[in-house]
């Protein structure tokens, strides 16, 4: 039964798998519209501050705990603090991943549908408004379900091949392709006349839009985008070699992820501005979740070579979604394999049924179930809100508290420097440690309190 644990085959494979987890719908679908709703550059600035003082230290800690504990989230906490209640935090992380996957696969399904339509030419030849196109699709009781389950099935298929042959190999191929495609789309977008307005919008801050809610939104977005607080980084880190430089790898992943979000913004926002100017209407970049699925197809349709750009864009969206979905599913699968002693295939099946089952309700909340509300939110919005804005930051808070207060300082620093083998300046190690111990937990708490009081 005790087969040796799988590991990543190479450093670059590990980095791309982790970057694949981080780079996803959060960057291409969620980031541009959240930016649009929260004052453009002001939000970006806030996002970067949150990233440096909260998210990067939490990410380093999640990585560190994962490598040290070398197991699924539940067992990791049990290994590091035997018999304590902390392992339940691990179980909550597994639950959070399952909840995210349940609504993530719905949007993954939409990308699948749009990719399909872009391939067959159905998207560009559509004559009506794209709001109707999108609305008719997501409110249909069957079609989105089919795409959601197809997306989840594809994710499961990759996971079934294991860490090296499934996750690592596919992440390498998909992330490389993704970068090439998005750069092509950015070039197309920026070369449109009038695109400069959109670029200005992204980089010139409007602080009048910043409220307590903006801070929660920026924090939630940073947690969501970096895949931290729900055991994904922890689980991937458990497959990492003991000689990896944790701080450097985390820094690289955060850098890739943020750059990618900005690049995705540059692929979308300037194009929306340019086409709006061409058609003599006001640009609408705060269109919410519909930005990518409603506004963008119209933008592609109006621009030269738009059909190719649409195809590449939705391919990129789909690739990004899959590499993130596999990291979410792997958290649940690793847990089922190791704690419930099932085979990998069996675990994939259980996860498919579980997340697919909840996913069905998330998907139906745009159609037959749209009158059904949980705390005033549709099932889909409820899962999106509680996971990104509550479960992930609370998960991050607990991870930081565990790493800063339960793990001994000597052990933290020892793991960070690989037992003193790495030449990381002492001041840097201590800065990371104190950010984890004091700054990150306090900042998360303050943001929550500020939001509750306002
Ligand atoms: N980071 C992913 C994205 O940006 C989503 C995700 C969240 C993946 C949490 C894993 C864990 O789309």
Short mmCIF file of C-alpha atoms and ligand atoms in Angstrom, two decimals:
data_model
loop_
_atom_site.label_atom_id
_atom_site.label_comp_id
_atom_site.label_asym_id
_atom_site.label_seq_id
_atom_site.Cartn_x
_atom_site.Cartn_y
_atom_site.Cartn_z
CA UNK A 1 0.00 0.00 0.00
CA UNK A 2 2.85 2.37 0.87
CA UNK A 3 3.93 3.27 -2.63
CA UNK A 4 6.51 6.08 -2.64
CA UNK A 5 4.83 9.46 -3.13
CA UNK A 6 4.95 10.88 -6.62
CA UNK A 7 7.12 13.94 -7.27
CA UNK A 8 7.49 16.47 -10.07
CA UNK A 9 10.13 15.43 -12.60
CA UNK A 10 11.86 18.77 -13.09
CA UNK A 11 12.09 22.27 -11.65
CA UNK A 12 10.60 23.88 -14.71
CA UNK A 13 7.76 21.34 -14.71
CA UNK A 14 7.01 22.14 -11.09
CA UNK A 15 7.11 25.90 -11.73
CA UNK A 16 4.83 25.64 -14.73
CA UNK A 17 2.38 23.40 -12.87
CA UNK A 18 2.19 25.92 -10.02
CA UNK A 19 1.97 28.83 -12.44
CA UNK A 20 -0.72 26.83 -14.27
CA UNK A 21 -2.67 26.61 -11.05
CA UNK A 22 -2.34 30.32 -10.42
CA UNK A 23 -2.96 31.53 -13.97
CA UNK A 24 -6.56 30.83 -14.82
CA UNK A 25 -10.01 32.27 -15.19
CA UNK A 26 -9.04 34.50 -12.28
CA UNK A 27 -6.58 36.30 -14.53
CA UNK A 28 -8.43 36.40 -17.82
CA UNK A 29 -12.09 36.43 -16.78
CA UNK A 30 -12.20 37.78 -13.21
CA UNK A 31 -9.30 40.25 -13.05
CA UNK A 32 -10.25 42.58 -15.94
CA UNK A 33 -13.85 43.02 -14.81
CA UNK A 34 -12.94 43.37 -11.13
CA UNK A 35 -10.43 46.00 -12.21
CA UNK A 36 -13.15 47.63 -14.30
CA UNK A 37 -15.60 47.71 -11.38
CA UNK A 38 -13.08 49.05 -8.86
CA UNK A 39 -11.45 52.09 -10.39
CA UNK A 40 -8.84 50.65 -12.78
CA UNK A 41 -5.30 51.51 -11.76
CA UNK A 42 -6.27 52.32 -8.15
CA UNK A 43 -7.36 48.71 -7.81
CA UNK A 44 -4.16 47.49 -9.47
CA UNK A 45 -2.06 49.42 -6.98
CA UNK A 46 -4.03 48.04 -4.05
CA UNK A 47 -3.74 44.58 -5.52
CA UNK A 48 0.04 44.80 -5.72
CA UNK A 49 0.29 46.06 -2.12
CA UNK A 50 -1.88 43.15 -0.90
CA UNK A 51 0.25 40.80 -2.93
CA UNK A 52 3.49 41.88 -1.33
CA UNK A 53 2.48 42.26 2.29
CA UNK A 54 -0.12 39.52 2.58
CA UNK A 55 -0.25 37.05 -0.27
CA UNK A 56 3.39 36.40 -1.00
CA UNK A 57 4.23 35.63 2.66
CA UNK A 58 1.15 33.38 2.88
CA UNK A 59 2.12 31.65 -0.33
CA UNK A 60 5.68 31.02 0.88
CA UNK A 61 4.24 29.58 4.09
CA UNK A 62 1.75 27.34 2.31
CA UNK A 63 4.55 26.09 0.08
CA UNK A 64 6.84 25.56 3.05
CA UNK A 65 4.24 23.69 5.09
CA UNK A 66 3.34 21.54 2.10
CA UNK A 67 6.90 20.49 1.44
CA UNK A 68 7.63 19.87 5.11
CA UNK A 69 4.41 17.96 5.76
CA UNK A 70 4.65 16.03 2.45
CA UNK A 71 1.04 14.93 2.25
CA UNK A 72 -2.53 16.04 1.55
CA UNK A 73 -3.71 19.09 3.55
CA UNK A 74 -5.34 17.02 6.30
CA UNK A 75 -2.31 14.77 6.87
CA UNK A 76 0.17 17.63 6.47
CA UNK A 77 -1.20 19.42 9.53
CA UNK A 78 -1.31 16.14 11.39
CA UNK A 79 2.32 15.46 10.51
CA UNK A 80 3.41 18.91 11.59
CA UNK A 81 1.30 19.14 14.75
CA UNK A 82 0.43 15.52 15.61
CA UNK A 83 -2.97 14.95 17.16
CA UNK A 84 -3.89 18.64 17.24
CA UNK A 85 -7.09 20.22 15.93
CA UNK A 86 -5.14 21.87 13.13
CA UNK A 87 -5.79 18.98 10.80
CA UNK A 88 -9.40 20.10 10.57
CA UNK A 89 -8.09 23.25 8.95
CA UNK A 90 -6.63 20.93 6.36
CA UNK A 91 -10.03 19.37 5.81
CA UNK A 92 -11.62 22.79 5.41
CA UNK A 93 -9.00 23.55 2.74
CA UNK A 94 -10.05 20.40 0.88
CA UNK A 95 -13.68 21.51 1.17
CA UNK A 96 -12.80 25.00 -0.11
CA UNK A 97 -11.07 23.51 -3.16
CA UNK A 98 -14.10 21.33 -3.89
CA UNK A 99 -16.40 24.38 -3.56
CA UNK A 100 -14.26 26.46 -5.92
CA UNK A 101 -14.07 23.66 -8.46
CA UNK A 102 -17.87 23.37 -8.37
CA UNK A 103 -18.43 26.87 -9.77
CA UNK A 104 -15.13 27.08 -11.64
CA UNK A 105 -16.14 24.18 -13.87
CA UNK A 106 -19.28 26.10 -14.88
CA UNK A 107 -17.24 29.01 -16.26
CA UNK A 108 -14.79 26.44 -17.68
CA UNK A 109 -17.80 24.98 -19.48
CA UNK A 110 -18.74 28.39 -20.90
CA UNK A 111 -15.19 28.80 -22.26
CA UNK A 112 -15.49 25.38 -23.80
CA UNK A 113 -18.74 26.39 -25.53
CA UNK A 114 -17.25 29.66 -26.82
CA UNK A 115 -14.16 27.86 -28.08
CA UNK A 116 -16.39 25.41 -29.88
CA UNK A 117 -18.46 28.22 -31.42
CA UNK A 118 -15.33 30.15 -32.38
CA UNK A 119 -13.97 27.03 -34.14
CA UNK A 120 -17.14 26.34 -36.08
CA UNK A 121 -17.61 30.01 -37.00
CA UNK A 122 -20.90 30.20 -35.09
CA UNK A 123 -19.65 32.95 -32.79
CA UNK A 124 -18.56 35.43 -35.45
CA UNK A 125 -21.48 34.80 -37.79
CA UNK A 126 -24.04 35.38 -35.03
CA UNK A 127 -26.26 38.30 -36.01
CA UNK A 128 -28.05 39.29 -32.79
CA UNK A 129 -26.65 40.84 -29.63
CA UNK A 130 -24.07 38.83 -27.70
CA UNK A 131 -25.92 39.54 -24.47
CA UNK A 132 -28.79 37.48 -25.92
CA UNK A 133 -26.39 34.82 -27.18
CA UNK A 134 -24.80 34.44 -23.76
CA UNK A 135 -28.10 34.79 -21.89
CA UNK A 136 -29.82 32.15 -24.00
CA UNK A 137 -26.91 29.76 -23.52
CA UNK A 138 -26.43 30.04 -19.76
CA UNK A 139 -30.15 29.96 -19.01
CA UNK A 140 -30.73 26.86 -21.11
CA UNK A 141 -31.37 23.97 -18.69
CA UNK A 142 -29.22 21.41 -20.54
CA UNK A 143 -26.53 22.88 -22.75
CA UNK A 144 -24.35 24.56 -20.10
CA UNK A 145 -24.61 21.42 -17.96
CA UNK A 146 -23.23 19.37 -20.78
CA UNK A 147 -20.24 21.70 -21.25
CA UNK A 148 -19.66 21.92 -17.50
CA UNK A 149 -19.48 18.14 -17.20
CA UNK A 150 -17.30 17.88 -20.31
CA UNK A 151 -14.89 20.37 -18.82
CA UNK A 152 -14.82 18.51 -15.51
CA UNK A 153 -14.38 15.20 -17.34
CA UNK A 154 -11.39 16.54 -19.25
CA UNK A 155 -9.87 17.79 -16.00
CA UNK A 156 -10.41 14.37 -14.42
CA UNK A 157 -8.83 12.63 -17.39
CA UNK A 158 -5.61 14.63 -17.02
CA UNK A 159 -5.51 14.04 -13.26
CA UNK A 160 -6.03 10.31 -13.75
CA UNK A 161 -2.62 10.12 -15.45
CA UNK A 162 -0.91 11.18 -12.23
CA UNK A 163 1.46 13.94 -11.17
CA UNK A 164 4.21 13.63 -13.78
CA UNK A 165 2.42 12.23 -16.79
CA UNK A 166 -0.81 14.12 -16.24
CA UNK A 167 -0.41 17.36 -14.31
CA UNK A 168 3.21 18.20 -15.09
CA UNK A 169 3.20 17.25 -18.75
CA UNK A 170 -0.07 18.98 -19.57
CA UNK A 171 0.82 22.12 -17.59
CA UNK A 172 4.09 22.45 -19.50
CA UNK A 173 2.39 22.24 -22.87
CA UNK A 174 -0.66 24.31 -21.99
CA UNK A 175 1.06 27.17 -20.19
CA UNK A 176 3.63 27.63 -22.95
CA UNK A 177 0.88 27.72 -25.55
CA UNK A 178 -1.14 30.08 -23.39
CA UNK A 179 1.67 32.64 -23.21
CA UNK A 180 2.22 32.59 -26.95
CA UNK A 181 -1.49 33.01 -27.66
CA UNK A 182 -2.12 35.81 -25.20
CA UNK A 183 0.85 37.79 -26.52
CA UNK A 184 -0.59 37.50 -30.05
CA UNK A 185 -3.97 38.75 -28.84
CA UNK A 186 -2.33 41.67 -26.95
CA UNK A 187 -0.49 42.71 -30.11
CA UNK A 188 -3.79 42.68 -32.01
CA UNK A 189 -5.58 44.62 -29.29
CA UNK A 190 -2.91 47.28 -28.84
CA UNK A 191 -2.56 47.87 -32.56
CA UNK A 192 -6.19 49.02 -32.85
CA UNK A 193 -6.63 52.79 -33.24
CA UNK A 194 -7.83 54.31 -29.96
CA UNK A 195 -6.39 51.53 -27.79
CA UNK A 196 -4.28 54.05 -25.84
CA UNK A 197 -7.35 55.22 -23.87
CA UNK A 198 -7.77 51.73 -22.46
CA UNK A 199 -4.12 51.49 -21.51
CA UNK A 200 -4.41 54.82 -19.72
CA UNK A 201 -7.48 53.56 -17.86
CA UNK A 202 -5.48 50.58 -16.62
CA UNK A 203 -2.50 52.56 -15.40
CA UNK A 204 -3.86 55.94 -14.21
CA UNK A 205 -5.53 55.50 -10.79
CA UNK A 206 -8.97 56.83 -9.83
CA UNK A 207 -8.94 56.79 -6.02
CA UNK A 208 -12.52 58.00 -5.74
CA UNK A 209 -13.65 54.44 -6.46
CA UNK A 210 -11.69 52.95 -3.53
CA UNK A 211 -13.89 51.88 -0.59
CA UNK A 212 -13.65 49.25 2.15
CA UNK A 213 -15.19 46.83 -0.29
CA UNK A 214 -12.48 47.54 -2.84
CA UNK A 215 -9.91 46.34 -0.29
CA UNK A 216 -11.80 43.10 0.28
CA UNK A 217 -12.19 42.68 -3.47
CA UNK A 218 -8.46 43.25 -4.06
CA UNK A 219 -7.52 40.84 -1.31
CA UNK A 220 -10.02 38.21 -2.48
CA UNK A 221 -8.80 38.59 -6.04
CA UNK A 222 -5.14 38.21 -4.98
CA UNK A 223 -5.90 35.07 -2.96
CA UNK A 224 -8.01 33.61 -5.72
CA UNK A 225 -5.53 34.43 -8.43
CA UNK A 226 -2.53 32.98 -6.59
CA UNK A 227 -4.48 29.82 -5.65
CA UNK A 228 -3.60 30.26 -1.98
CA UNK A 229 -5.53 29.45 1.15
CA UNK A 230 -7.23 26.27 -0.04
CA UNK A 231 -4.48 23.69 -0.12
CA UNK A 232 -3.57 23.79 -3.85
CA UNK A 233 -0.06 25.14 -3.36
CA UNK A 234 0.28 22.95 -0.29
CA UNK A 235 -0.62 19.81 -2.23
CA UNK A 236 1.64 20.64 -5.19
CA UNK A 237 4.44 21.50 -2.77
CA UNK A 238 4.17 18.02 -1.30
CA UNK A 239 5.39 16.71 -4.69
CA UNK A 240 8.40 19.04 -4.74
CA UNK A 241 12.03 18.07 -4.13
CA UNK A 242 13.65 19.04 -0.87
CA UNK A 243 16.28 21.18 -2.59
CA UNK A 244 13.89 23.70 -4.19
CA UNK A 245 14.25 27.34 -3.18
CA UNK A 246 10.80 28.01 -1.75
CA UNK A 247 11.02 31.79 -1.55
CA UNK A 248 12.40 32.16 -5.08
CA UNK A 249 9.85 29.79 -6.62
CA UNK A 250 6.97 31.56 -4.85
CA UNK A 251 8.29 34.92 -6.01
CA UNK A 252 8.47 33.70 -9.59
CA UNK A 253 4.98 32.26 -9.53
CA UNK A 254 3.52 35.47 -8.07
CA UNK A 255 5.40 37.46 -10.69
CA UNK A 256 4.17 35.27 -13.58
CA UNK A 257 0.64 35.38 -12.27
CA UNK A 258 0.48 39.14 -11.82
CA UNK A 259 2.17 39.82 -15.15
CA UNK A 260 -0.29 37.51 -16.78
CA UNK A 261 -3.26 39.30 -15.22
CA UNK A 262 -1.93 42.62 -16.50
CA UNK A 263 -1.26 41.10 -19.93
CA UNK A 264 -4.80 39.68 -20.03
CA UNK A 265 -6.09 43.12 -19.07
CA UNK A 266 -4.07 44.56 -21.97
CA UNK A 267 -5.58 42.00 -24.31
CA UNK A 268 -9.11 43.01 -23.32
CA UNK A 269 -9.49 46.57 -22.03
CA UNK A 270 -7.72 48.52 -24.84
CA UNK A 271 -9.70 46.53 -27.42
CA UNK A 272 -12.98 47.37 -25.68
CA UNK A 273 -12.02 51.09 -25.69
CA UNK A 274 -10.88 51.06 -29.29
CA UNK A 275 -14.00 49.40 -30.64
CA UNK A 276 -16.29 51.57 -28.51
CA UNK A 277 -14.60 54.65 -29.93
CA UNK A 278 -14.97 53.28 -33.44
CA UNK A 279 -18.70 52.66 -32.90
CA UNK A 280 -19.18 56.00 -31.15
CA UNK A 281 -20.41 54.48 -27.84
CA UNK A 282 -19.12 54.58 -24.27
CA UNK A 283 -16.69 51.79 -23.40
CA UNK A 284 -18.11 49.43 -20.81
CA UNK A 285 -15.31 47.70 -18.95
CA UNK A 286 -17.24 47.27 -15.73
CA UNK A 287 -19.68 44.88 -17.35
CA UNK A 288 -18.99 42.26 -14.67
CA UNK A 289 -18.71 38.55 -15.44
CA UNK A 290 -20.17 39.21 -18.90
CA UNK A 291 -17.13 41.25 -20.01
CA UNK A 292 -15.37 38.30 -21.57
CA UNK A 293 -18.47 36.51 -22.83
CA UNK A 294 -20.63 39.43 -23.98
CA UNK A 295 -18.52 42.52 -24.62
CA UNK A 296 -15.49 40.76 -26.06
CA UNK A 297 -17.16 38.73 -28.84
CA UNK A 298 -18.66 42.00 -30.08
CA UNK A 299 -15.20 43.55 -29.99
CA UNK A 300 -13.73 40.64 -31.96
CA UNK A 301 -16.51 40.83 -34.48
CA UNK A 302 -15.83 44.50 -35.19
CA UNK A 303 -12.09 44.17 -35.70
CA UNK A 304 -10.09 42.95 -38.67
CA UNK A 305 -8.88 39.37 -38.15
CA UNK A 306 -11.36 39.19 -35.29
CA UNK A 307 -12.34 35.57 -36.00
CA UNK A 308 -8.78 34.38 -35.50
CA UNK A 309 -8.35 36.57 -32.43
CA UNK A 310 -11.59 35.14 -30.95
CA UNK A 311 -10.48 31.58 -31.58
CA UNK A 312 -7.07 32.17 -29.99
CA UNK A 313 -8.58 34.05 -27.08
CA UNK A 314 -11.11 31.37 -26.15
CA UNK A 315 -8.47 28.69 -26.59
CA UNK A 316 -6.31 30.61 -24.12
CA UNK A 317 -9.24 30.93 -21.73
CA UNK A 318 -9.90 27.22 -21.89
CA UNK A 319 -6.24 26.24 -21.39
CA UNK A 320 -5.91 28.59 -18.44
CA UNK A 321 -9.08 27.21 -16.89
CA UNK A 322 -8.00 23.59 -17.25
CA UNK A 323 -4.57 24.01 -15.65
CA UNK A 324 -6.19 25.68 -12.64
CA UNK A 325 -9.00 23.16 -12.42
CA UNK A 326 -6.52 20.28 -12.29
CA UNK A 327 -4.82 21.82 -9.27
CA UNK A 328 -8.17 22.16 -7.52
CA UNK A 329 -9.14 18.61 -8.31
CA UNK A 330 -5.75 17.28 -7.23
CA UNK A 331 -6.31 18.61 -3.68
CA UNK A 332 -9.48 16.55 -3.35
CA UNK A 333 -8.02 13.55 -5.19
CA UNK A 334 -4.86 13.46 -3.03
CA UNK A 335 -7.07 13.57 0.04
CA UNK A 336 -9.32 10.73 -1.14
CA UNK A 337 -6.33 8.58 -2.19
CA UNK A 338 -4.44 9.02 1.05
CA UNK A 339 -7.17 9.30 3.64
CA UNK A 340 -9.92 7.15 2.19
CA UNK A 341 -7.41 4.72 0.63
CA UNK A 342 -8.88 4.69 -2.87
CA UNK A 343 -7.11 4.30 -6.19
CA UNK A 344 -6.37 7.47 -8.19
CA UNK A 345 -9.01 6.59 -10.75
CA UNK A 346 -11.61 5.96 -8.09
CA UNK A 347 -10.71 9.24 -6.39
CA UNK A 348 -11.11 11.13 -9.67
CA UNK A 349 -14.53 9.59 -10.13
CA UNK A 350 -15.64 10.56 -6.62
CA UNK A 351 -14.45 14.11 -7.19
CA UNK A 352 -16.19 14.29 -10.55
CA UNK A 353 -19.49 13.19 -9.03
CA UNK A 354 -19.18 15.49 -6.02
CA UNK A 355 -18.12 18.68 -7.77
CA UNK A 356 -20.19 17.90 -10.85
CA UNK A 357 -23.24 17.47 -8.59
CA UNK A 358 -22.79 20.88 -6.95
CA UNK A 359 -21.73 22.34 -10.30
CA UNK A 360 -25.11 21.39 -11.74
CA UNK A 361 -26.82 23.65 -9.18
CA UNK A 362 -24.36 26.48 -9.86
CA UNK A 363 -25.03 26.17 -13.57
CA UNK A 364 -28.81 25.95 -13.14
CA UNK A 365 -28.74 29.11 -11.03
CA UNK A 366 -28.53 31.06 -14.29
CA UNK A 367 -31.62 29.34 -15.64
CA UNK A 368 -34.38 27.30 -13.97
CA UNK A 369 -33.02 28.00 -10.46
CA UNK A 370 -32.45 31.72 -10.84
CA UNK A 371 -35.09 32.58 -8.26
CA UNK A 372 -33.44 30.43 -5.61
CA UNK A 373 -31.21 32.50 -3.33
CA UNK A 374 -28.74 31.69 -0.56
CA UNK A 375 -28.22 34.76 1.68
CA UNK A 376 -29.54 36.89 -1.14
CA UNK A 377 -27.12 35.46 -3.71
CA UNK A 378 -27.65 32.96 -6.51
CA UNK A 379 -26.02 29.55 -5.91
CA UNK A 380 -23.19 30.45 -8.30
CA UNK A 381 -22.54 33.87 -6.74
CA UNK A 382 -22.77 32.39 -3.29
CA UNK A 383 -20.00 29.88 -3.99
CA UNK A 384 -17.89 32.50 -5.76
CA UNK A 385 -18.31 35.01 -2.91
CA UNK A 386 -17.81 32.75 0.09
CA UNK A 387 -14.80 30.98 -1.39
CA UNK A 388 -12.84 33.96 -2.77
CA UNK A 389 -13.72 36.63 -0.26
CA UNK A 390 -14.08 34.53 2.90
CA UNK A 391 -12.75 30.96 2.76
CA UNK A 392 -9.47 31.75 0.99
CA UNK A 393 -8.48 34.76 3.15
CA UNK A 394 -9.52 32.89 6.32
CA UNK A 395 -7.58 29.85 5.09
CA UNK A 396 -4.60 32.13 4.44
CA UNK A 397 -4.96 33.68 7.89
CA UNK A 398 -4.92 30.27 9.55
CA UNK A 399 -1.97 29.11 7.46
CA UNK A 400 -0.03 32.21 8.45
CA UNK A 401 -0.94 31.75 12.12
CA UNK A 402 0.12 28.11 12.00
CA UNK A 403 3.40 28.88 10.24
CA UNK A 404 4.18 31.90 12.41
CA UNK A 405 3.02 30.74 15.81
CA UNK A 406 2.80 26.97 15.89
CA UNK A 407 5.88 26.10 13.86
CA UNK A 408 9.05 27.08 15.68
CA UNK A 409 10.94 30.03 14.26
CA UNK A 410 14.08 27.90 13.87
CA UNK A 411 12.12 25.28 11.92
CA UNK A 412 10.56 27.91 9.66
CA UNK A 413 13.92 29.44 8.85
CA UNK A 414 15.50 26.01 8.48
CA UNK A 415 12.89 24.96 5.92
CA UNK A 416 13.14 28.27 4.09
CA UNK A 417 16.91 27.94 3.67
CA UNK A 418 16.90 24.16 3.09
CA UNK A 419 18.77 23.54 6.32
CA UNK A 420 21.16 26.44 5.73
CA UNK A 421 22.21 25.22 2.27
CA UNK A 422 20.68 28.18 0.46
CA UNK A 423 22.34 31.51 0.60
CA UNK A 424 19.35 33.70 1.43
CA UNK A 425 20.32 36.83 3.41
CA UNK A 426 19.24 36.56 7.03
CA UNK A 427 17.39 39.90 6.94
CA UNK A 428 15.25 38.61 4.08
CA UNK A 429 14.39 35.38 5.90
CA UNK A 430 13.45 37.34 9.00
CA UNK A 431 11.38 39.83 7.01
CA UNK A 432 9.40 36.99 5.46
CA UNK A 433 8.98 35.35 8.85
CA UNK A 434 7.70 38.50 10.55
CA UNK A 435 5.42 39.34 7.66
CA UNK A 436 3.90 35.89 8.13
CA UNK A 437 3.77 36.07 11.89
CA UNK A 438 2.35 39.58 12.38
CA UNK A 439 1.68 41.62 9.27
CA UNK A 440 -0.29 39.20 7.08
CA UNK A 441 -2.73 37.97 9.79
CA UNK A 442 -3.28 41.49 11.12
CA UNK A 443 -3.81 42.94 7.68
CA UNK A 444 -6.35 40.25 6.79
CA UNK A 445 -8.22 40.85 10.05
CA UNK A 446 -8.20 44.62 9.61
CA UNK A 447 -9.56 44.37 6.09
CA UNK A 448 -12.40 42.16 7.32
CA UNK A 449 -13.19 44.40 10.29
CA UNK A 450 -13.11 47.50 8.12
CA UNK A 451 -15.52 45.89 5.69
CA UNK A 452 -17.93 44.75 8.43
CA UNK A 453 -17.95 48.18 10.05
CA UNK A 454 -18.41 50.19 6.87
N1 LIG B 1 -5.88 30.77 -9.40
C1 LIG B 1 -6.92 30.30 -10.25
C2 LIG B 1 -7.29 31.38 -11.24
O1 LIG B 1 -6.75 32.44 -11.21
C3 LIG B 1 -8.13 29.83 -9.49
C4 LIG B 1 -7.82 28.98 -8.33
C5 LIG B 1 -8.18 29.41 -7.06
C6 LIG B 1 -7.15 27.79 -8.50
C7 LIG B 1 -7.85 28.67 -5.96
C8 LIG B 1 -6.82 27.02 -7.41
C9 LIG B 1 -7.18 27.48 -6.14
O2 LIG B 1 -8.15 31.19 -12.03
#
